[in-house]
Amino acid sequence: MTESAERIEDRLSDFTRDKRILLLSLMAVVIGILSTVVAKLLVWLIAIFMNLTFFGRISAEFISRTNARAGWLHGLATSGGSGG
């Protein structure tokens, strides 16, 4: 092997870590926390719109839809998933 090829090979096989790995780890933690907050917000919005649609009230608690006024929506939602 030539000397330049050996230097390139040595440089490519260097697995040392520096301060950038800490920055990347911190970024991953921040993204994970933000994703958790967004997921909680979306679940809350789903509960709000479900209660508005099925029960006609604004509430974020999950309730069984067995006593819902809009029972026809169950059939509409399932028929959309079956392609017909």
CSV table of N, CA and C in Angstrom, one decimal:
chain,number,residue,atom,x,y,z
A,1,MET,N,0.8,-1.2,0.0
A,1,MET,CA,0.0,0.0,0.0
A,1,MET,C,0.9,1.2,0.0
A,2,THR,N,0.4,2.3,-0.6
A,2,THR,CA,1.1,3.5,-0.6
A,2,THR,C,0.9,4.2,0.7
A,3,GLU,N,1.7,5.2,0.9
A,3,GLU,CA,1.7,6.0,2.2
A,3,GLU,C,0.3,6.8,2.3
A,4,SER,N,-0.1,7.4,1.2
A,4,SER,CA,-1.4,8.1,1.2
A,4,SER,C,-2.6,7.2,1.4
A,5,ALA,N,-2.5,6.0,0.8
A,5,ALA,CA,-3.6,5.1,1.1
A,5,ALA,C,-3.7,4.6,2.5
A,6,GLU,N,-2.5,4.4,3.1
A,6,GLU,CA,-2.5,4.1,4.5
A,6,GLU,C,-3.0,5.2,5.4
A,7,ARG,N,-2.7,6.4,5.1
A,7,ARG,CA,-3.2,7.6,5.9
A,7,ARG,C,-4.8,7.7,5.7
A,8,ILE,N,-5.3,7.5,4.5
A,8,ILE,CA,-6.7,7.5,4.3
A,8,ILE,C,-7.4,6.4,5.1
A,9,GLU,N,-6.8,5.2,5.1
A,9,GLU,CA,-7.4,4.0,5.8
A,9,GLU,C,-7.3,4.3,7.3
A,10,ASP,N,-6.3,4.9,7.8
A,10,ASP,CA,-6.2,5.2,9.2
A,10,ASP,C,-7.2,6.2,9.6
A,11,ARG,N,-7.4,7.2,8.8
A,11,ARG,CA,-8.4,8.3,9.1
A,11,ARG,C,-9.8,7.7,9.1
A,12,LEU,N,-10.1,6.8,8.2
A,12,LEU,CA,-11.5,6.2,8.1
A,12,LEU,C,-11.7,5.2,9.2
A,13,SER,N,-10.7,4.7,9.8
A,13,SER,CA,-10.9,3.7,10.9
A,13,SER,C,-10.8,4.4,12.3
A,14,ASP,N,-10.9,5.7,12.3
A,14,ASP,CA,-10.7,6.4,13.6
A,14,ASP,C,-12.1,6.5,14.2
A,15,PHE,N,-12.3,5.8,15.3
A,15,PHE,CA,-13.6,5.8,16.0
A,15,PHE,C,-13.6,6.6,17.3
A,16,THR,N,-12.7,7.6,17.4
A,16,THR,CA,-12.7,8.5,18.6
A,16,THR,C,-13.9,9.4,18.6
A,17,ARG,N,-14.3,9.7,19.8
A,17,ARG,CA,-15.5,10.6,20.1
A,17,ARG,C,-15.0,11.9,20.6
A,18,ASP,N,-15.8,12.9,20.2
A,18,ASP,CA,-15.4,14.2,20.7
A,18,ASP,C,-16.7,14.9,21.2
A,19,LYS,N,-16.7,16.2,21.4
A,19,LYS,CA,-17.8,17.0,21.9
A,19,LYS,C,-19.1,16.9,21.1
A,20,ARG,N,-18.9,16.6,19.8
A,20,ARG,CA,-20.1,16.6,18.9
A,20,ARG,C,-21.0,15.4,19.3
A,21,ILE,N,-20.5,14.4,19.9
A,21,ILE,CA,-21.4,13.3,20.2
A,21,ILE,C,-22.3,13.7,21.4
A,22,LEU,N,-21.8,14.5,22.3
A,22,LEU,CA,-22.7,15.1,23.4
A,22,LEU,C,-23.7,16.0,22.8
A,23,LEU,N,-23.4,16.8,21.8
A,23,LEU,CA,-24.4,17.7,21.2
A,23,LEU,C,-25.4,16.8,20.5
A,24,LEU,N,-25.0,15.8,19.8
A,24,LEU,CA,-26.0,14.9,19.1
A,24,LEU,C,-26.9,14.2,20.1
A,25,SER,N,-26.4,13.8,21.2
A,25,SER,CA,-27.2,13.1,22.3
A,25,SER,C,-28.2,14.1,22.9
A,26,LEU,N,-27.7,15.3,23.1
A,26,LEU,CA,-28.6,16.4,23.7
A,26,LEU,C,-29.7,16.7,22.7
A,27,MET,N,-29.4,16.7,21.4
A,27,MET,CA,-30.4,17.0,20.4
A,27,MET,C,-31.4,15.9,20.3
A,28,ALA,N,-31.0,14.6,20.5
A,28,ALA,CA,-31.9,13.5,20.5
A,28,ALA,C,-32.8,13.5,21.7
A,29,VAL,N,-32.3,13.9,22.8
A,29,VAL,CA,-33.2,14.0,24.0
A,29,VAL,C,-34.2,15.1,23.8
A,30,VAL,N,-33.8,16.2,23.3
A,30,VAL,CA,-34.8,17.3,23.1
A,30,VAL,C,-35.8,16.9,22.1
A,31,ILE,N,-35.4,16.3,21.0
A,31,ILE,CA,-36.4,15.8,20.0
A,31,ILE,C,-37.4,14.8,20.6
A,32,GLY,N,-36.9,13.9,21.4
A,32,GLY,CA,-37.7,12.9,22.1
A,32,GLY,C,-38.7,13.6,23.0
A,33,ILE,N,-38.3,14.6,23.8
A,33,ILE,CA,-39.2,15.3,24.7
A,33,ILE,C,-40.3,16.0,23.9
A,34,LEU,N,-39.9,16.7,22.8
A,34,LEU,CA,-40.8,17.4,22.0
A,34,LEU,C,-41.8,16.5,21.3
A,35,SER,N,-41.3,15.3,20.9
A,35,SER,CA,-42.2,14.3,20.3
A,35,SER,C,-43.2,13.8,21.3
A,36,THR,N,-42.8,13.6,22.5
A,36,THR,CA,-43.8,13.2,23.6
A,36,THR,C,-44.8,14.2,23.8
A,37,VAL,N,-44.4,15.5,23.8
A,37,VAL,CA,-45.4,16.6,24.1
A,37,VAL,C,-46.4,16.7,22.9
A,38,VAL,N,-45.9,16.6,21.7
A,38,VAL,CA,-46.8,16.6,20.5
A,38,VAL,C,-47.7,15.4,20.5
A,39,ALA,N,-47.3,14.2,20.9
A,39,ALA,CA,-48.1,13.1,20.9
A,39,ALA,C,-49.2,13.2,22.0
A,40,LYS,N,-48.9,13.7,23.1
A,40,LYS,CA,-49.9,14.0,24.2
A,40,LYS,C,-50.9,15.0,23.7
A,41,LEU,N,-50.5,16.0,23.0
A,41,LEU,CA,-51.4,17.1,22.5
A,41,LEU,C,-52.3,16.4,21.4
A,42,LEU,N,-51.8,15.6,20.6
A,42,LEU,CA,-52.6,15.0,19.6
A,42,LEU,C,-53.7,14.0,20.2
A,43,VAL,N,-53.3,13.3,21.2
A,43,VAL,CA,-54.3,12.4,21.9
A,43,VAL,C,-55.3,13.3,22.5
A,44,TRP,N,-55.0,14.4,23.1
A,44,TRP,CA,-55.9,15.3,23.7
A,44,TRP,C,-56.9,15.8,22.7
A,45,LEU,N,-56.4,16.2,21.5
A,45,LEU,CA,-57.2,16.7,20.5
A,45,LEU,C,-58.2,15.7,19.9
A,46,ILE,N,-57.7,14.4,19.8
A,46,ILE,CA,-58.5,13.3,19.4
A,46,ILE,C,-59.7,13.2,20.4
A,47,ALA,N,-59.4,13.2,21.7
A,47,ALA,CA,-60.5,13.1,22.7
A,47,ALA,C,-61.5,14.3,22.6
A,48,ILE,N,-61.0,15.5,22.4
A,48,ILE,CA,-61.9,16.6,22.3
A,48,ILE,C,-62.8,16.5,21.1
A,49,PHE,N,-62.2,16.1,19.9
A,49,PHE,CA,-63.1,16.0,18.7
A,49,PHE,C,-64.0,14.8,18.7
A,50,MET,N,-63.6,13.7,19.4
A,50,MET,CA,-64.4,12.6,19.5
A,50,MET,C,-65.6,12.9,20.4
A,51,ASN,N,-65.4,13.6,21.5
A,51,ASN,CA,-66.5,14.0,22.4
A,51,ASN,C,-67.4,15.0,21.7
A,52,LEU,N,-66.8,15.9,20.9
A,52,LEU,CA,-67.7,16.9,20.2
A,52,LEU,C,-68.5,16.2,19.2
A,53,THR,N,-67.9,15.2,18.4
A,53,THR,CA,-68.7,14.5,17.4
A,53,THR,C,-69.7,13.6,17.9
A,54,PHE,N,-69.4,12.8,18.9
A,54,PHE,CA,-70.3,11.7,19.3
A,54,PHE,C,-71.2,12.2,20.4
A,55,PHE,N,-70.8,13.1,21.3
A,55,PHE,CA,-71.6,13.5,22.5
A,55,PHE,C,-72.1,14.9,22.5
A,56,GLY,N,-71.5,15.7,21.6
A,56,GLY,CA,-71.9,17.1,21.5
A,56,GLY,C,-71.4,18.0,22.7
A,57,ARG,N,-70.3,17.6,23.3
A,57,ARG,CA,-69.8,18.4,24.4
A,57,ARG,C,-68.3,18.5,24.3
A,58,ILE,N,-67.8,19.5,24.9
A,58,ILE,CA,-66.3,19.8,24.9
A,58,ILE,C,-65.7,19.2,26.2
A,59,SER,N,-65.0,18.1,26.0
A,59,SER,CA,-64.4,17.4,27.1
A,59,SER,C,-63.2,16.6,26.6
A,60,ALA,N,-62.2,16.5,27.4
A,60,ALA,CA,-61.0,15.7,26.9
A,60,ALA,C,-60.9,14.3,27.5
A,61,GLU,N,-61.9,13.9,28.2
A,61,GLU,CA,-61.9,12.5,28.8
A,61,GLU,C,-62.4,11.5,27.8
A,62,PHE,N,-61.8,10.3,27.8
A,62,PHE,CA,-62.3,9.3,26.9
A,62,PHE,C,-63.5,8.6,27.5
A,63,ILE,N,-64.5,8.5,26.7
A,63,ILE,CA,-65.8,7.9,27.1
A,63,ILE,C,-66.1,6.8,26.1
A,64,SER,N,-66.8,5.7,26.6
A,64,SER,CA,-67.2,4.7,25.6
A,64,SER,C,-68.3,5.3,24.7
A,65,ARG,N,-68.2,4.9,23.4
A,65,ARG,CA,-69.2,5.4,22.5
A,65,ARG,C,-70.5,4.6,22.4
A,66,THR,N,-70.7,3.8,23.3
A,66,THR,CA,-71.9,2.9,23.2
A,66,THR,C,-73.2,3.7,23.4
A,67,ASN,N,-73.1,4.8,24.1
A,67,ASN,CA,-74.3,5.7,24.3
A,67,ASN,C,-74.3,6.9,23.5
A,68,ALA,N,-73.5,6.9,22.4
A,68,ALA,CA,-73.4,8.1,21.6
A,68,ALA,C,-74.6,8.3,20.7
A,69,ARG,N,-74.9,9.6,20.5
A,69,ARG,CA,-76.0,10.0,19.6
A,69,ARG,C,-75.7,9.7,18.2
A,70,ALA,N,-74.5,9.8,17.7
A,70,ALA,CA,-74.2,9.6,16.3
A,70,ALA,C,-73.7,8.2,16.0
A,71,GLY,N,-74.6,7.3,16.3
A,71,GLY,CA,-74.2,5.9,16.1
A,71,GLY,C,-74.0,5.5,14.6
A,72,TRP,N,-74.6,6.3,13.7
A,72,TRP,CA,-74.4,6.1,12.3
A,72,TRP,C,-73.0,6.3,11.9
A,73,LEU,N,-72.2,7.1,12.6
A,73,LEU,CA,-70.8,7.4,12.3
A,73,LEU,C,-70.0,6.1,12.4
A,74,HIS,N,-70.3,5.2,13.3
A,74,HIS,CA,-69.6,3.9,13.4
A,74,HIS,C,-69.6,3.2,12.0
A,75,GLY,N,-70.8,3.1,11.5
A,75,GLY,CA,-70.9,2.4,10.2
A,75,GLY,C,-70.2,3.2,9.1
A,76,LEU,N,-70.3,4.5,9.1
A,76,LEU,CA,-69.6,5.3,8.1
A,76,LEU,C,-68.1,5.1,8.2
A,77,ALA,N,-67.5,5.1,9.4
A,77,ALA,CA,-66.1,4.9,9.6
A,77,ALA,C,-65.6,3.5,9.1
A,78,THR,N,-66.4,2.5,9.5
A,78,THR,CA,-66.0,1.2,9.1
A,78,THR,C,-66.2,0.9,7.6
A,79,SER,N,-67.2,1.5,7.0
A,79,SER,CA,-67.3,1.3,5.6
A,79,SER,C,-66.2,2.0,4.8
A,80,GLY,N,-65.7,3.1,5.3
A,80,GLY,CA,-64.6,3.7,4.6
A,80,GLY,C,-63.4,2.9,4.6
A,81,GLY,N,-63.2,2.1,5.6
A,81,GLY,CA,-62.0,1.2,5.7
A,81,GLY,C,-62.1,0.0,4.9
A,82,SER,N,-63.4,-0.4,4.6
A,82,SER,CA,-63.5,-1.7,3.8
A,82,SER,C,-63.6,-1.4,2.3
A,83,GLY,N,-63.5,-0.2,1.9
A,83,GLY,CA,-63.5,0.1,0.5
A,83,GLY,C,-64.8,0.2,-0.2
A,84,GLY,N,-65.9,0.2,0.6
A,84,GLY,CA,-67.2,0.2,0.0
A,84,GLY,C,-68.1,1.0,0.7
